[in-house]
Coordinates of C-alpha atoms and ligand atoms in Angstrom, one line a residue:
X1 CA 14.3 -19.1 14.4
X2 CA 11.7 -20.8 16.9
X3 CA 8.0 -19.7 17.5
X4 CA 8.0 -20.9 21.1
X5 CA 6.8 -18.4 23.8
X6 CA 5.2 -16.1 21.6
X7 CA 2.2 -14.5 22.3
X8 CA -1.0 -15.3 19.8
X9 CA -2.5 -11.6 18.7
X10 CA -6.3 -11.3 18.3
X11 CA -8.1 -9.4 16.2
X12 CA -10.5 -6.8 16.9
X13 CA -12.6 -3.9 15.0
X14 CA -11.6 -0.5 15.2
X15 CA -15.2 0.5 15.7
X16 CA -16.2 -2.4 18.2
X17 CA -18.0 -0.3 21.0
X18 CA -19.6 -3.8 21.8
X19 CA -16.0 -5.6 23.4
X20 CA -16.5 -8.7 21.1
X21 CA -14.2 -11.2 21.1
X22 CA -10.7 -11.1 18.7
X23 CA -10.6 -13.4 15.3
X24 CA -7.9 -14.9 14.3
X25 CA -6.0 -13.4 11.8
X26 CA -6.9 -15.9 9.2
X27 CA -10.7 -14.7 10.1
X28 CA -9.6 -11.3 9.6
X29 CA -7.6 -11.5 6.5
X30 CA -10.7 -13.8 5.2
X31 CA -13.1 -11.2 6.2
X32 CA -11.4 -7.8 5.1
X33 CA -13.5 -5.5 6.4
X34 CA -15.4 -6.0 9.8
X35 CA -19.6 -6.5 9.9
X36 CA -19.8 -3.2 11.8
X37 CA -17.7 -1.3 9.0
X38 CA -14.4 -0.9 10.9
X39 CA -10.8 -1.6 10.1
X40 CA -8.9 -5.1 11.9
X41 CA -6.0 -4.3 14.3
X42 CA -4.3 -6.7 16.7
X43 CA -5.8 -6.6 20.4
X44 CA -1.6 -7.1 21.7
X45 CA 1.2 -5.4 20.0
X46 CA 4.3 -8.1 19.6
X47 CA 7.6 -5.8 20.8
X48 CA 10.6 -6.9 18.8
X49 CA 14.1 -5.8 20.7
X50 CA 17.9 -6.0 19.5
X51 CA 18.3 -9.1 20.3
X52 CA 15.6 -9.3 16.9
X53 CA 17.2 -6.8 15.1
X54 CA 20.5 -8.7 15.1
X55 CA 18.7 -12.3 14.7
X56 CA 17.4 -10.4 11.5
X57 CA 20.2 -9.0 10.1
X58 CA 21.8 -12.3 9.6
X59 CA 18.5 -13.8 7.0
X60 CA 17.3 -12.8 3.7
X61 CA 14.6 -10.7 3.1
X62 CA 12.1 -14.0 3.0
X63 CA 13.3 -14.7 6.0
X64 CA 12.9 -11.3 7.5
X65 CA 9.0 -11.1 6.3
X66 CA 8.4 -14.9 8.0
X67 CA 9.8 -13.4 11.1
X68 CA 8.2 -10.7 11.8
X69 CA 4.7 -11.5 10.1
X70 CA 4.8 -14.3 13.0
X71 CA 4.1 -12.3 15.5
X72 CA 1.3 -10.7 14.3
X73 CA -0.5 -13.8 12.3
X74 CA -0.1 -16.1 15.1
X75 CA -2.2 -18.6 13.9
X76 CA 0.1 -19.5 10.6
X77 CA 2.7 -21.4 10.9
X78 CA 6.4 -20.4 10.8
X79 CA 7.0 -22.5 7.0
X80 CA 3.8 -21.3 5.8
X81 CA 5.0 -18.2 5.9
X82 CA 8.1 -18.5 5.5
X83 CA 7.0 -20.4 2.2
X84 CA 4.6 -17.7 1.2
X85 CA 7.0 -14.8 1.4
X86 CA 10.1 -17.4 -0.8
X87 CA 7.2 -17.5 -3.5
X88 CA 5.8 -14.3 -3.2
X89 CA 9.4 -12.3 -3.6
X90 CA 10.7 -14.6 -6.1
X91 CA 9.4 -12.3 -8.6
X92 CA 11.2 -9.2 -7.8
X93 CA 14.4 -8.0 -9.6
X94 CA 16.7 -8.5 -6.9
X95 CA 16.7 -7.7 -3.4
X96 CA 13.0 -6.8 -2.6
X97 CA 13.4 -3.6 -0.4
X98 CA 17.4 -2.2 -1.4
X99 CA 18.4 0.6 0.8
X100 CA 20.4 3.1 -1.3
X101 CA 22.5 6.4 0.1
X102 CA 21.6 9.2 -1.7
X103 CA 23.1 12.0 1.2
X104 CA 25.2 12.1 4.4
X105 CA 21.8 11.9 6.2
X106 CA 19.4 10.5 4.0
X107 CA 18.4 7.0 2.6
X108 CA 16.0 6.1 -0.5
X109 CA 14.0 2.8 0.7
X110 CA 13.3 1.0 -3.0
X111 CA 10.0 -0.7 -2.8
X112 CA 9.5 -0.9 -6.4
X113 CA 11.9 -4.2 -7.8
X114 CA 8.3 -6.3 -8.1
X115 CA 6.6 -7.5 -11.0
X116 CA 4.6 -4.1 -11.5
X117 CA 7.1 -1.6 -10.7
X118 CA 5.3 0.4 -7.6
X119 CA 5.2 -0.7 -4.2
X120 CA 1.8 -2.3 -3.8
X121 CA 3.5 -5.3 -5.2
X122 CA 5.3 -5.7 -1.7
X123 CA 2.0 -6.5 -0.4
X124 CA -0.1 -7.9 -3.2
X125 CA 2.7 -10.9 -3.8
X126 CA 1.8 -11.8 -0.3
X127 CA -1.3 -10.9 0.6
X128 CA -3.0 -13.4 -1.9
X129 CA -1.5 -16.2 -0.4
X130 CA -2.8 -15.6 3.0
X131 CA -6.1 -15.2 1.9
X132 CA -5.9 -18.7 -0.1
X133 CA -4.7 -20.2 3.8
X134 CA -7.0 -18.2 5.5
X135 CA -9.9 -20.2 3.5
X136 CA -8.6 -23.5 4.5
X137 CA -7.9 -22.2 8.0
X138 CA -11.1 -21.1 8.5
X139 CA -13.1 -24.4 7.4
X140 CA -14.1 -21.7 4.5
X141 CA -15.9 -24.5 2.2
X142 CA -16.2 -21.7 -0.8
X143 CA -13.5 -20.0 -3.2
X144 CA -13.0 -16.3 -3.2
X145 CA -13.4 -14.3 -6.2
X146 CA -11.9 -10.6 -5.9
X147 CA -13.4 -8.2 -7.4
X148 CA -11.7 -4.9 -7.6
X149 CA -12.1 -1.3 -9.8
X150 CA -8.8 0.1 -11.0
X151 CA -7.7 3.3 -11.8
X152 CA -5.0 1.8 -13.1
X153 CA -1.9 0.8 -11.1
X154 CA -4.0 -1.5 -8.2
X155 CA -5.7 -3.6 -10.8
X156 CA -2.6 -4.9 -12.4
X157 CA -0.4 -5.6 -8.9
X158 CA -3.3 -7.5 -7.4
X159 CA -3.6 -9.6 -10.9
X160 CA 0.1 -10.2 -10.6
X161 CA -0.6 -10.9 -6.8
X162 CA -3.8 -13.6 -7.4
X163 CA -2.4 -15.6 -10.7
X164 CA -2.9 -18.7 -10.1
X165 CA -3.2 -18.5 -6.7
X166 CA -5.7 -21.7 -5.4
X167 CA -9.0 -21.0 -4.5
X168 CA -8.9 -17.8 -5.8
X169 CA -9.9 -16.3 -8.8
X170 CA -9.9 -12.6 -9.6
X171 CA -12.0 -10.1 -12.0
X172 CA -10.4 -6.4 -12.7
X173 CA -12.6 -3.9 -14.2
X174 CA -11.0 -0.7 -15.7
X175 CA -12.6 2.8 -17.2
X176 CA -12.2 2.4 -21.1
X177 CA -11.3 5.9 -21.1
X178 CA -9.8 6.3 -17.6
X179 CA -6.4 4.7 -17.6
X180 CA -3.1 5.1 -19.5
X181 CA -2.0 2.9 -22.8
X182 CA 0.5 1.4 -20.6
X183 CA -1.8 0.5 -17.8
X184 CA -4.7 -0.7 -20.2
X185 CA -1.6 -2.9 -22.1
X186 CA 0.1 -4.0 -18.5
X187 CA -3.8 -5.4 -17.4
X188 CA -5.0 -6.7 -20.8
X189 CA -2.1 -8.8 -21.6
X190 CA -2.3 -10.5 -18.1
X191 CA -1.6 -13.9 -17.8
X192 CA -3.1 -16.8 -15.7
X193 CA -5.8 -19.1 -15.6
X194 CA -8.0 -17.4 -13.0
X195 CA -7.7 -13.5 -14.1
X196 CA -10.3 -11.7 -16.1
X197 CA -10.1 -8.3 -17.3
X198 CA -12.8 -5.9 -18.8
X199 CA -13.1 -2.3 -19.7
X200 CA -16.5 -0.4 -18.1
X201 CA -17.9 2.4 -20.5
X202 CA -17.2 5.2 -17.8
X203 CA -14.9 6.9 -15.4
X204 CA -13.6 5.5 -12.4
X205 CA -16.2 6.2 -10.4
X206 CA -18.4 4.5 -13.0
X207 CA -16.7 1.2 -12.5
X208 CA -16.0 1.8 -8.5
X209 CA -19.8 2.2 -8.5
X210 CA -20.6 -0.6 -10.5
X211 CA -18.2 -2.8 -8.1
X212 CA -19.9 -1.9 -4.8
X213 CA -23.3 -2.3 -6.3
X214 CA -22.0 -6.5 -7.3
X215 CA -20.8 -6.5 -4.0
X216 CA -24.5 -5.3 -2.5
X217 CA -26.7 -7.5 -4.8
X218 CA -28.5 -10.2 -2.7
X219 CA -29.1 -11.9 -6.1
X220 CA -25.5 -12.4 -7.5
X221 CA -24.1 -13.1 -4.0
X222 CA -26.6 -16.2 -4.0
X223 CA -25.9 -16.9 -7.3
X224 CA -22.1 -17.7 -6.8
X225 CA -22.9 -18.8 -3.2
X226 CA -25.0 -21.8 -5.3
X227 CA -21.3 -22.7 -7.3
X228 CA -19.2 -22.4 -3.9
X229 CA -18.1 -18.9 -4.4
X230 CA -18.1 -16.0 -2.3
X231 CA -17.1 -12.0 -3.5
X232 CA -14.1 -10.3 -1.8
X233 CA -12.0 -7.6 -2.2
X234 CA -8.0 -7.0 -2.7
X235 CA -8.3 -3.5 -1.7
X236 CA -5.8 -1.8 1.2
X237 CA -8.1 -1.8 4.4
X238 CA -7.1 -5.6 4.4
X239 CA -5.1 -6.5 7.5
X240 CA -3.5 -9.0 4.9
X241 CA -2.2 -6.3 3.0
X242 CA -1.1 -4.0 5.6
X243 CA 1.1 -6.9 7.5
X244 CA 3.5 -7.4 5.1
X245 CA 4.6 -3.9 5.1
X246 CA 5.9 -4.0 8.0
X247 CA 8.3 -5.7 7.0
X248 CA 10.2 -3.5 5.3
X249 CA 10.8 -0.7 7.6
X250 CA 12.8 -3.5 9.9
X251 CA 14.4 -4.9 7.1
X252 CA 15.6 -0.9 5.9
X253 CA 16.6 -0.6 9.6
X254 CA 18.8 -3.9 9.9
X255 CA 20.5 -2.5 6.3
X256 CA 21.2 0.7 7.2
X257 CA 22.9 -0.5 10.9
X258 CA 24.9 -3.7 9.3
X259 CA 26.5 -1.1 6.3
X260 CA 27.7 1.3 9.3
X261 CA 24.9 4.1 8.4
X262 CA 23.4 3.9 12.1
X263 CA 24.4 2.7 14.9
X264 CA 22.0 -0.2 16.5
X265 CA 19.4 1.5 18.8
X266 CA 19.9 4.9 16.8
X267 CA 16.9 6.7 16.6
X268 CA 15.7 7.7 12.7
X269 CA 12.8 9.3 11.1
X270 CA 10.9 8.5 8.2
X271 CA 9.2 10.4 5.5
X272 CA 6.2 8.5 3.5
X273 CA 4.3 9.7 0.0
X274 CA 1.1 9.3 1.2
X275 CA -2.5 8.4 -0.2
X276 CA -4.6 6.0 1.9
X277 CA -2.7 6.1 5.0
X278 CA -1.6 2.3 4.6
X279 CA 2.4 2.6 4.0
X280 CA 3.3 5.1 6.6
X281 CA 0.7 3.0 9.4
X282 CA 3.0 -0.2 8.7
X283 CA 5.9 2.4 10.1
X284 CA 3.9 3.7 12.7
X285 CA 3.2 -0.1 13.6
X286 CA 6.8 -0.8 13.0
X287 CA 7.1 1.7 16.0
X288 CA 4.7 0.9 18.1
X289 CA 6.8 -2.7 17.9
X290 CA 9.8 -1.4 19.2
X291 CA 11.6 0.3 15.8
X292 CA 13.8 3.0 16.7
X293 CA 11.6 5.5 14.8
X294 CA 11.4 8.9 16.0
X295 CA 8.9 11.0 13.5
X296 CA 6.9 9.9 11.1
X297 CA 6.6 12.7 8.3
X298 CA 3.6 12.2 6.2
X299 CA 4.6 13.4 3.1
X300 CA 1.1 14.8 0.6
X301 CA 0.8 16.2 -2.8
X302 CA -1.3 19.1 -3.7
X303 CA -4.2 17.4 -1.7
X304 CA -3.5 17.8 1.4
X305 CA -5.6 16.8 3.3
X306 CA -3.3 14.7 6.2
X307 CA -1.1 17.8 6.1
X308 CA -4.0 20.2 7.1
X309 CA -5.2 16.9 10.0
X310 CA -1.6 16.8 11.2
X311 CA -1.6 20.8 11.7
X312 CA -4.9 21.7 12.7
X313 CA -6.5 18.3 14.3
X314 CA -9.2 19.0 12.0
X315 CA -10.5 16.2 8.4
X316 CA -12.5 18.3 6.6
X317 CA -13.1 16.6 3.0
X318 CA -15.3 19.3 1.9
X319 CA -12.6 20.7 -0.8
X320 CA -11.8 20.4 -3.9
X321 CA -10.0 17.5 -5.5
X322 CA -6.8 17.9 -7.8
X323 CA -5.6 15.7 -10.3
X324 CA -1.6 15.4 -9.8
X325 CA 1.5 13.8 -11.2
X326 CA 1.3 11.5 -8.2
X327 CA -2.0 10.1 -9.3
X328 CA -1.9 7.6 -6.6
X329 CA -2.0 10.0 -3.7
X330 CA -4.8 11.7 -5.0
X331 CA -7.1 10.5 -2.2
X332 CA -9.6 12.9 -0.1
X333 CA -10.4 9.5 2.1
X334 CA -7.0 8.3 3.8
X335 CA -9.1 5.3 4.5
X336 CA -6.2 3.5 7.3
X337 CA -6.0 6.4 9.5
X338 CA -9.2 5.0 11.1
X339 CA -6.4 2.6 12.3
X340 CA -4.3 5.5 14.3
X341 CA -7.2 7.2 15.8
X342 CA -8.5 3.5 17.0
X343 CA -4.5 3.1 18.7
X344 CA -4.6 6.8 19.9
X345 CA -8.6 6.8 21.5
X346 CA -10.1 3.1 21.0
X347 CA -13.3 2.4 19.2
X348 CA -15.9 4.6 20.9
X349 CA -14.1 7.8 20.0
X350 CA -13.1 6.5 16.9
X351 CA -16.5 5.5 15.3
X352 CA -17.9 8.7 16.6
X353 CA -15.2 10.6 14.4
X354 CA -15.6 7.9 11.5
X355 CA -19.8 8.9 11.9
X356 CA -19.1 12.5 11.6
X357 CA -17.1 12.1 8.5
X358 CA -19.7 9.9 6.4
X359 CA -22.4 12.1 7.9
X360 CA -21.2 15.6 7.8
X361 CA -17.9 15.5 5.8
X362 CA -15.6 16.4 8.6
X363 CA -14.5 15.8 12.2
X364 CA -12.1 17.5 14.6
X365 CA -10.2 15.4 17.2
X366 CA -9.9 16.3 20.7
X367 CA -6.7 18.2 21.8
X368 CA -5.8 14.8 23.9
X369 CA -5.4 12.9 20.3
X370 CA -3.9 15.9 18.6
X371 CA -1.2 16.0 21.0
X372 CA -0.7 11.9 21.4
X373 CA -0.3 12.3 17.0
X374 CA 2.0 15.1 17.2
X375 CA 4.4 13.4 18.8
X376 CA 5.0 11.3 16.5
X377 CA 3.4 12.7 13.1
X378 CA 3.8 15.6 11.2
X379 CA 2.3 16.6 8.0
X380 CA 3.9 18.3 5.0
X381 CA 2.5 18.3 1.6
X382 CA 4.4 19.1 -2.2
X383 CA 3.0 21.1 -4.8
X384 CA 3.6 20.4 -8.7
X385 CA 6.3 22.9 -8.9
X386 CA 8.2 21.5 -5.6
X387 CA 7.6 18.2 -6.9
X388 CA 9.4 18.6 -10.7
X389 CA 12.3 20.3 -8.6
X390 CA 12.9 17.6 -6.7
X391 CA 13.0 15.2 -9.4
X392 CA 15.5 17.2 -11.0
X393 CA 17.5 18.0 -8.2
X394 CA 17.7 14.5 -7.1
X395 CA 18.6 13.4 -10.5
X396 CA 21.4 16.4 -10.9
X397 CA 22.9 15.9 -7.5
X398 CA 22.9 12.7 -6.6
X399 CA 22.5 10.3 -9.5
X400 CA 19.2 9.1 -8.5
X401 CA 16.3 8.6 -11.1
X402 CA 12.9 9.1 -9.1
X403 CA 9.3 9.2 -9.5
X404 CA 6.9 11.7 -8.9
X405 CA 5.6 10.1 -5.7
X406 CA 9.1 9.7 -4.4
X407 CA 9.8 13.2 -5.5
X408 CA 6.7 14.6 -3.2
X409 CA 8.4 12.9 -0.2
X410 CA 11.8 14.2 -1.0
X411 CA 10.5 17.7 -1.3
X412 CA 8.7 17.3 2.1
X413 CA 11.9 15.7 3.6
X414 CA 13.4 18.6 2.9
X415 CA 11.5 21.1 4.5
X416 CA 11.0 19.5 7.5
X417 CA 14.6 19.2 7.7
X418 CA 14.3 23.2 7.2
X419 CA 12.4 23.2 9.9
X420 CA 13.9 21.5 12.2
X421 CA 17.8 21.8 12.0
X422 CA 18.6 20.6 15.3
X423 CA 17.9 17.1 14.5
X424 CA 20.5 15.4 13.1
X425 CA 18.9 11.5 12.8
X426 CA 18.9 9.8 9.7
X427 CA 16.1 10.0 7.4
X428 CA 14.6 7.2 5.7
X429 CA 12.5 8.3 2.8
X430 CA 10.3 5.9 0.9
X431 CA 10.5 5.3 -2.7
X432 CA 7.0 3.6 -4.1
X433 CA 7.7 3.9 -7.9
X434 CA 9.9 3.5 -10.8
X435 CA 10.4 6.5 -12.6
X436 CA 9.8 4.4 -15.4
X437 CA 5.5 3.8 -14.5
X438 CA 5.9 8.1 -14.4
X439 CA 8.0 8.4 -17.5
X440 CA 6.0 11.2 -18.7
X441 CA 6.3 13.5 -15.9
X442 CA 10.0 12.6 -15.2
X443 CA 11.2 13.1 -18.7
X444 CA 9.6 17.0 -18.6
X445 CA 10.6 17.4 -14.8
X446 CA 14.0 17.0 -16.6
X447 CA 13.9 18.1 -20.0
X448 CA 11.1 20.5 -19.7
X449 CA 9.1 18.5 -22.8
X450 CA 7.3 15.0 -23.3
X451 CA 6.3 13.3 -25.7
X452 CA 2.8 12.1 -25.7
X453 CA 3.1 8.5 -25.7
X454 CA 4.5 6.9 -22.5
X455 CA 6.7 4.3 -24.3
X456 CA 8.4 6.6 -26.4
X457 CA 8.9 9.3 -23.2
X458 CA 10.3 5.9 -21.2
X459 CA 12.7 5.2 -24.4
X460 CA 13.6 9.0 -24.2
X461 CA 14.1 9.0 -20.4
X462 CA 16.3 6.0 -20.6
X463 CA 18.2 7.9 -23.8
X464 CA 18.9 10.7 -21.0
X465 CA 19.8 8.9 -18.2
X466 CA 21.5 6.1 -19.4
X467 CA 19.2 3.9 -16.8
X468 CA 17.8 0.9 -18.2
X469 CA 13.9 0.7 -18.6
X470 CA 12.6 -2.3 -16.2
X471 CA 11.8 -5.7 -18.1
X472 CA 8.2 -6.0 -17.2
X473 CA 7.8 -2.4 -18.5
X474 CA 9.5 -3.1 -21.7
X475 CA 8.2 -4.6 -24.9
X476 CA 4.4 -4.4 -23.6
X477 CA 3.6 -4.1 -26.9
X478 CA 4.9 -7.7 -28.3
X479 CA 2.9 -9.3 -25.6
X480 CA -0.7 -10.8 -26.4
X481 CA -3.3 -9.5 -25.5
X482 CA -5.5 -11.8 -23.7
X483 CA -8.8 -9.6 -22.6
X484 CA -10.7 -7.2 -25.4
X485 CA -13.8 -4.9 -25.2
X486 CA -15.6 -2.9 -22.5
X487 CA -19.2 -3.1 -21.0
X488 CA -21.7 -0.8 -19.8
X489 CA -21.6 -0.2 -15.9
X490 CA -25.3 -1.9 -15.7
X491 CA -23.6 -5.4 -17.5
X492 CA -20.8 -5.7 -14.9
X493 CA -22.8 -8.6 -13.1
X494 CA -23.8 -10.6 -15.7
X495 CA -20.0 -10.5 -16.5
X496 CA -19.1 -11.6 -13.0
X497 CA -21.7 -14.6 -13.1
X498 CA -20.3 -15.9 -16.3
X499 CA -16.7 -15.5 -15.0
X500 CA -18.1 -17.5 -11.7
X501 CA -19.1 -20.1 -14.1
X502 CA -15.7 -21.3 -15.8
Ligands
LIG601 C1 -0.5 3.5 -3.4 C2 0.7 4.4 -3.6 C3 1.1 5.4 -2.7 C4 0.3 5.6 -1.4 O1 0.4 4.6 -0.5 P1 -0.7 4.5 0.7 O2 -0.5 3.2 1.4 O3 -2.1 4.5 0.0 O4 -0.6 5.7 1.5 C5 2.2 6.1 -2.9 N1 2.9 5.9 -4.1 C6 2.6 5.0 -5.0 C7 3.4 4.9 -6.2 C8 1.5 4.2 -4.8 O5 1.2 3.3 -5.7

């Protein structure tokens, strides 16, 4: 698979009213967010044809992720990619990204086989190893050290993602009383030489807080800047993160044509549980690139907000916020889809909508972007009720054990197959979980009761369903625990300056 005649992408911000010139994607990766607050996208989009597809078809997923993150990080090199995706997927349990029947018309896309069991591994196992590039690609003389606030599941892929990754170290901070005994066990018990792990006394927002102030504070940015060590952040807004899944919506495609399922060049649509808009943009870039994707369904729980955007052309955050069963698409902030309006209406129309909605809460896009999204998007969202029925109803009619996130997508592939019975494409529907992270909520979707500690529930559910519980879920409690005790919110720095020291 030769590099030659591609075209190298640039970088630019999705707010840039100025016309600066593109980074390199190493600068970009490096950076994470721009210096004027906007997102990274490329400045060319590569277009991938069948001739691809086919070339593909024939490699391994490691060999699928090299070729297509080429064209997009043009400034790595084919084996340093290629070498970065071998690593970073080595961990998984099996094929990274299975594609699995579960109808005449539908198809379950698995992105959960990674050390964590949810799908942010798919990115966090590769995303760290950029970054460590980027720093020597960039002349970067400093190490990074991540910081990141966790309501639970993010913390522990983006450990997983930086052990022992060079030049990097990384410093987790949890609420004491804001994530589940699993999630507190699956962080604490980390291992690595370059992880730290520390409760906040707090909520989440205590802890988020406490991470954005580190990040604003001239004196512990100078103090780490004196030992070669500069603060960034794991979190999803990172062009690093968002490359890699990509991937996966080719790879799904390739699957699904070489067992018979589609014929090449068929047209399908996709439906994606959604929280901060990063999964279903890799598709819509996936698209954009030449994918054979006709609709994109955004797929919400009971906060909706993408559903109401998608039907009204309206973001109004002014509402109230739910907790769910799919705790990780309880977002009122869908931070990536700063990166479709950018692609639909370019930076000046999109930092005047971004403006709006940090100053007033809310912004309404013209009917010109409402009509370029609709062709392409729609929005359907899942309560609690539609969401437990789907679990079951997957489980009782086609054999297939899913997770409350998964279920919301099923649910709202269903209706807008309701609503649409004319089309007759095949639907891809994402899978981001293992029923196993949710056994809780799975175990009562089916049985109607839970018990109230998750280990027992996932023994339980197992029991039931005569599915195994995944290994790096299992026997949590044997493991030792590495990281004890919790801090006040207003200690979190001296923490970091005496984790910058070792
Ligand atoms: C993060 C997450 C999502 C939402 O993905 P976004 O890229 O934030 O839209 C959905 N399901 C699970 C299980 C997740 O962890």
């Amino acid at each position: 698979m030769s590099r030659i005649n591609i075209q190298s992408v640039g970088y630019i911000s999705t707010r840039d009213t100025k016309g600066l010139s593109p980074i390199t994607s190493a600068e970009a990766i490096k950076r994470g967010i721009s210096p004027d607050g906007g997102l990274y996208m490329p400045d060319n989009m590569p277009r991938f044809g069948i001739t691809d597809l086919a070339r593909l078809t024939k490699t391994d997923y490691p060999g699928r992720a090299a070729y297509i993150l080429g064209r997009y990080l043009t400034d790595f090199t084919e084996e340093e990619l290629l070498s970065s995706a071998r690593a970073g997927y080595a961990g998984f349990d099996g094929a990274p990204a299975p594609v699995r029947e579960i109808s005449g018309r539908e198809s379950l896309l698995e992105l959960w086989h990674g050390p964590t069991c949810a799908f942010k591994d798919m990115a966090l196992q590769v995303m760290p190893r950029l970054l460590s590039m980027s720093l020597d690609k960039t002349g970067e003389k400093r190490d990074a050290l991540i910081l990141t606030a966790t309501s639970g599941d993010t913390g522990k892929a983006a450990l997983e993602g930086f052990r022992d990754v060079p030049r990097t170290k990384i410093m987790v901070f949890y609420p004491s009383h804001g994530v589940s005994a699993v999630q507190r066990l699956q962080m604490v018990t980390q291992e690595g030489g370059n992880v730290s792990v520390l409760g906040v006394d707090g909520n989440f927002d205590d802890a988020q807080t406490g991470v954005k102030r580190i990040f604003g504070d001239p004196s512990v940015i100078s103090a780490l800047g004196g030992r070669g060590i500069f603060l960034s952040s794991a979190n999803s807004i990172n062009w690093g993160r968002l490359a890699p899944q990509i991937v996966y919506y080719f790879s799904a495609y390739c699957d699904m044509a070489s067992e018979g399922r589609i014929k090449p060049g068929d047209e399908i649509d996709v439906c994606v549980p959604t929280g901060n808009f990063g999964d279903i943009f890799a598709a819509y870039i996936a698209k954009v690139s030449g994918l054979p994707i006709a609709k994109l369904i955004c797929a919400s729980n009971r906060n909706n907000i993408l559903t109401d955007f998608f039907g009204t052309g309206v973001y109004d955050r002014r509402r109230e916020f739910y907790t769910t069963s799919s705790p990780s698409m309880d977002i009122l902030i869908s931070s990536n889809l700063e990166r479709l309006l950018f692609s639909v209406c370019g930076a000046e129309e999109t930092a005047a909508y971004m403006k709006a909605l940090s100053e007033n809460g809310v912004y309404s896009v013209s009917q010109g972007v409402r009509d370029a999204l609709s062709d392409v998007f729609c929005g359907y969202c899942a309560s609690e009720e539609e969401c437990t029925a789907a679990i079951k109803h997957s489980w009782e009619n086609c054999g297939c054990l899913v997770d409350p996130h998964t279920a919301v997508a099923l649910a709202c592939a269903g209706k807008y197959r309701a609503d649409n019975p004319g089309v007759r494409r095949r639907m891809l529907v994402v899978s981001t979980a293992s029923p196993y992270k949710f056994a809780g909520s799975v175990l009562n979707a089916l049985t109607g009761s839970r018990p109230d500690d998750e280990t027992k529930a996932a023994a339980a559910l197992s029991e039931l369903t005569g599915t195994p519980v995944p290994a790096p879920l299992s026997g949590l409690e044997s493991k030792t625990v590495r990281f004890g005790g919790s801090v006040p919110p207003e200690k979190m720095a001296d923490e970091v300056l005496s984790f910058g020291k070792r």
